[in-house]
Structures are given as C-alpha cells and as structure tokens.
Amino acid sequence: MTHNDAADNGLITLFNGAGVVASYVLLGLSLWLSTEVPLATKGFWGIGILLLTLSLVNFVKYRFDNQQRVDRINRIEEARNEKLLEEHITDI
C-alpha cells in the first residue's frame, strides 16, 4: 500500500464518518422536532437505529476478518508452493 492509497483510504473513511455523524444529527433533530410522535416511540426508533448500526459494524468487521483470513491462507500456500518449487529445482 502506497502513501497515496493510505491518504485516500483516510479521506474516504473521514467522509463516511462525517456522513454517519450527519445522519445521526439529522435523525435526532427530526425526532426532537416531531411533536406528534410519543417519547416512547422516539426512544424505540432511536434504539433500533443504534442496534442497526451495531449490527452493520459487526457485519463489516466479520467480512474484513474473513478476507484477512483468506489472504493469510493464500500467502501461506504461495510460500509453500514456492518452497516446493525451489526444492524441486535444487534436486535436479
């Protein structure tokens, strides 16, 4: 990963984080200003949004961890194959 890739990923992460914060602020503002909705319903909606966020974070983390596991296995297999080829060539 080059320095530019890391900077791009940081910028994308910052942009996505700002989007999440903005959506929470706007959701909170809309719940606060909606006078027809009872407080219990507002709390239920708020808890639902927070649990949805938690689930999405866990889902993304699971997918990321799984991809790291697959990449690690592929690197191990590539190293093993490289060693077998090297041993075969030196035997000839």
Short mmCIF file of N, CA, C and O in Angstrom, two decimals, residues 27-71:
data_model
loop_
_atom_site.label_atom_id
_atom_site.label_comp_id
_atom_site.label_asym_id
_atom_site.label_seq_id
_atom_site.Cartn_x
_atom_site.Cartn_y
_atom_site.Cartn_z
N LEU A 27 -31.28 12.74 12.09
CA LEU A 27 -32.29 11.85 12.66
C LEU A 27 -32.71 12.33 14.04
O LEU A 27 -33.91 12.38 14.35
N GLY A 28 -31.73 12.68 14.87
CA GLY A 28 -32.04 13.18 16.20
C GLY A 28 -32.86 14.47 16.15
O GLY A 28 -33.82 14.64 16.91
N LEU A 29 -32.49 15.34 15.23
CA LEU A 29 -33.23 16.60 15.08
C LEU A 29 -34.67 16.34 14.63
O LEU A 29 -35.61 16.95 15.16
N SER A 30 -34.84 15.42 13.69
CA SER A 30 -36.21 15.14 13.23
C SER A 30 -37.04 14.49 14.32
O SER A 30 -38.23 14.78 14.47
N LEU A 31 -36.42 13.60 15.13
CA LEU A 31 -37.16 13.01 16.24
C LEU A 31 -37.49 14.06 17.31
O LEU A 31 -38.57 14.05 17.89
N TRP A 32 -36.55 14.95 17.56
CA TRP A 32 -36.77 16.00 18.56
C TRP A 32 -37.90 16.94 18.15
O TRP A 32 -38.72 17.33 18.98
N LEU A 33 -37.95 17.28 16.86
CA LEU A 33 -38.93 18.26 16.39
C LEU A 33 -40.29 17.66 16.05
O LEU A 33 -41.25 18.40 15.84
N SER A 34 -40.38 16.33 15.97
CA SER A 34 -41.68 15.73 15.65
C SER A 34 -42.51 15.67 16.93
O SER A 34 -42.29 14.84 17.81
N THR A 35 -43.49 16.54 17.00
CA THR A 35 -44.30 16.66 18.22
C THR A 35 -45.43 15.64 18.28
O THR A 35 -45.95 15.38 19.36
N GLU A 36 -45.80 15.07 17.15
CA GLU A 36 -46.93 14.13 17.13
C GLU A 36 -46.53 12.73 17.62
O GLU A 36 -47.38 11.92 17.96
N VAL A 37 -45.22 12.45 17.63
CA VAL A 37 -44.75 11.11 18.00
C VAL A 37 -44.48 11.07 19.50
O VAL A 37 -43.77 11.93 20.03
N PRO A 38 -45.03 10.08 20.22
CA PRO A 38 -44.78 9.98 21.66
C PRO A 38 -43.31 9.69 21.97
O PRO A 38 -42.58 9.12 21.14
N LEU A 39 -42.87 10.08 23.16
CA LEU A 39 -41.48 9.91 23.56
C LEU A 39 -41.06 8.44 23.54
O LEU A 39 -39.94 8.11 23.14
N ALA A 40 -41.94 7.54 23.94
CA ALA A 40 -41.62 6.12 23.94
C ALA A 40 -41.31 5.63 22.53
O ALA A 40 -40.39 4.84 22.31
N THR A 41 -42.08 6.09 21.56
CA THR A 41 -41.85 5.70 20.18
C THR A 41 -40.53 6.26 19.67
O THR A 41 -39.78 5.58 18.97
N LYS A 42 -40.23 7.49 20.04
CA LYS A 42 -38.94 8.09 19.65
C LYS A 42 -37.78 7.28 20.22
O LYS A 42 -36.79 7.03 19.53
N GLY A 43 -37.90 6.88 21.48
CA GLY A 43 -36.85 6.07 22.09
C GLY A 43 -36.70 4.72 21.41
O GLY A 43 -35.59 4.24 21.19
N PHE A 44 -37.83 4.11 21.05
CA PHE A 44 -37.80 2.83 20.35
C PHE A 44 -37.10 2.96 19.01
O PHE A 44 -36.27 2.13 18.64
N TRP A 45 -37.42 4.01 18.27
CA TRP A 45 -36.77 4.25 16.98
C TRP A 45 -35.27 4.49 17.17
O TRP A 45 -34.45 3.99 16.42
N GLY A 46 -34.92 5.28 18.18
CA GLY A 46 -33.50 5.55 18.45
C GLY A 46 -32.73 4.29 18.78
O GLY A 46 -31.64 4.07 18.27
N ILE A 47 -33.31 3.45 19.63
CA ILE A 47 -32.66 2.19 19.98
C ILE A 47 -32.53 1.30 18.74
O ILE A 47 -31.50 0.65 18.52
N GLY A 48 -33.56 1.27 17.91
CA GLY A 48 -33.49 0.48 16.68
C GLY A 48 -32.37 0.94 15.76
O GLY A 48 -31.63 0.12 15.21
N ILE A 49 -32.21 2.25 15.62
CA ILE A 49 -31.13 2.78 14.76
C ILE A 49 -29.77 2.44 15.34
O ILE A 49 -28.84 2.04 14.62
N LEU A 50 -29.61 2.56 16.66
CA LEU A 50 -28.32 2.22 17.28
C LEU A 50 -28.00 0.73 17.14
O LEU A 50 -26.86 0.36 16.85
N LEU A 51 -29.00 -0.13 17.31
CA LEU A 51 -28.77 -1.57 17.14
C LEU A 51 -28.47 -1.92 15.69
O LEU A 51 -27.65 -2.80 15.41
N LEU A 52 -29.12 -1.24 14.76
CA LEU A 52 -28.82 -1.46 13.34
C LEU A 52 -27.37 -1.06 13.05
O LEU A 52 -26.65 -1.79 12.35
N THR A 53 -26.95 0.05 13.61
CA THR A 53 -25.56 0.49 13.42
C THR A 53 -24.59 -0.53 13.98
O THR A 53 -23.59 -0.88 13.35
N LEU A 54 -24.86 -1.02 15.19
CA LEU A 54 -24.01 -2.03 15.81
C LEU A 54 -23.94 -3.29 14.94
O LEU A 54 -22.86 -3.85 14.73
N SER A 55 -25.06 -3.71 14.41
CA SER A 55 -25.09 -4.90 13.55
C SER A 55 -24.28 -4.69 12.28
O SER A 55 -23.54 -5.58 11.84
N LEU A 56 -24.40 -3.51 11.69
CA LEU A 56 -23.64 -3.23 10.46
C LEU A 56 -22.15 -3.19 10.73
O LEU A 56 -21.35 -3.69 9.93
N VAL A 57 -21.74 -2.60 11.85
CA VAL A 57 -20.32 -2.56 12.20
C VAL A 57 -19.80 -3.98 12.40
O VAL A 57 -18.73 -4.34 11.90
N ASN A 58 -20.55 -4.81 13.11
CA ASN A 58 -20.14 -6.20 13.31
C ASN A 58 -20.08 -6.97 11.99
O ASN A 58 -19.17 -7.78 11.77
N PHE A 59 -21.03 -6.73 11.11
CA PHE A 59 -21.04 -7.40 9.82
C PHE A 59 -19.81 -7.03 9.00
O PHE A 59 -19.14 -7.90 8.44
N VAL A 60 -19.49 -5.75 8.96
CA VAL A 60 -18.32 -5.30 8.19
C VAL A 60 -17.05 -5.86 8.80
O VAL A 60 -16.15 -6.31 8.09
N LYS A 61 -16.96 -5.87 10.14
CA LYS A 61 -15.78 -6.42 10.80
C LYS A 61 -15.64 -7.91 10.49
O LYS A 61 -14.55 -8.39 10.21
N TYR A 62 -16.74 -8.65 10.52
CA TYR A 62 -16.70 -10.07 10.20
C TYR A 62 -16.19 -10.29 8.78
O TYR A 62 -15.35 -11.14 8.53
N ARG A 63 -16.72 -9.51 7.84
CA ARG A 63 -16.29 -9.65 6.44
C ARG A 63 -14.81 -9.30 6.30
O ARG A 63 -14.07 -9.98 5.58
N PHE A 64 -14.36 -8.25 6.97
CA PHE A 64 -12.96 -7.84 6.90
C PHE A 64 -12.06 -8.93 7.50
O PHE A 64 -11.04 -9.29 6.91
N ASP A 65 -12.43 -9.46 8.67
CA ASP A 65 -11.65 -10.53 9.30
C ASP A 65 -11.61 -11.77 8.43
O ASP A 65 -10.57 -12.43 8.32
N ASN A 66 -12.71 -12.11 7.79
CA ASN A 66 -12.75 -13.27 6.92
C ASN A 66 -11.83 -13.07 5.71
O ASN A 66 -11.11 -13.99 5.31
N GLN A 67 -11.84 -11.87 5.14
CA GLN A 67 -10.96 -11.59 4.00
C GLN A 67 -9.49 -11.66 4.41
O GLN A 67 -8.67 -12.18 3.67
N GLN A 68 -9.16 -11.18 5.61
CA GLN A 68 -7.80 -11.28 6.10
C GLN A 68 -7.39 -12.74 6.27
O GLN A 68 -6.26 -13.13 5.95
N ARG A 69 -8.31 -13.57 6.76
CA ARG A 69 -8.04 -14.99 6.94
C ARG A 69 -7.76 -15.66 5.60
O ARG A 69 -6.79 -16.41 5.44
N VAL A 70 -8.57 -15.35 4.61
CA VAL A 70 -8.38 -15.92 3.27
C VAL A 70 -7.05 -15.47 2.69
O VAL A 70 -6.30 -16.27 2.11
N ASP A 71 -6.72 -14.18 2.83
CA ASP A 71 -5.46 -13.67 2.32
C ASP A 71 -4.27 -14.34 3.01
O ASP A 71 -3.28 -14.68 2.37
#
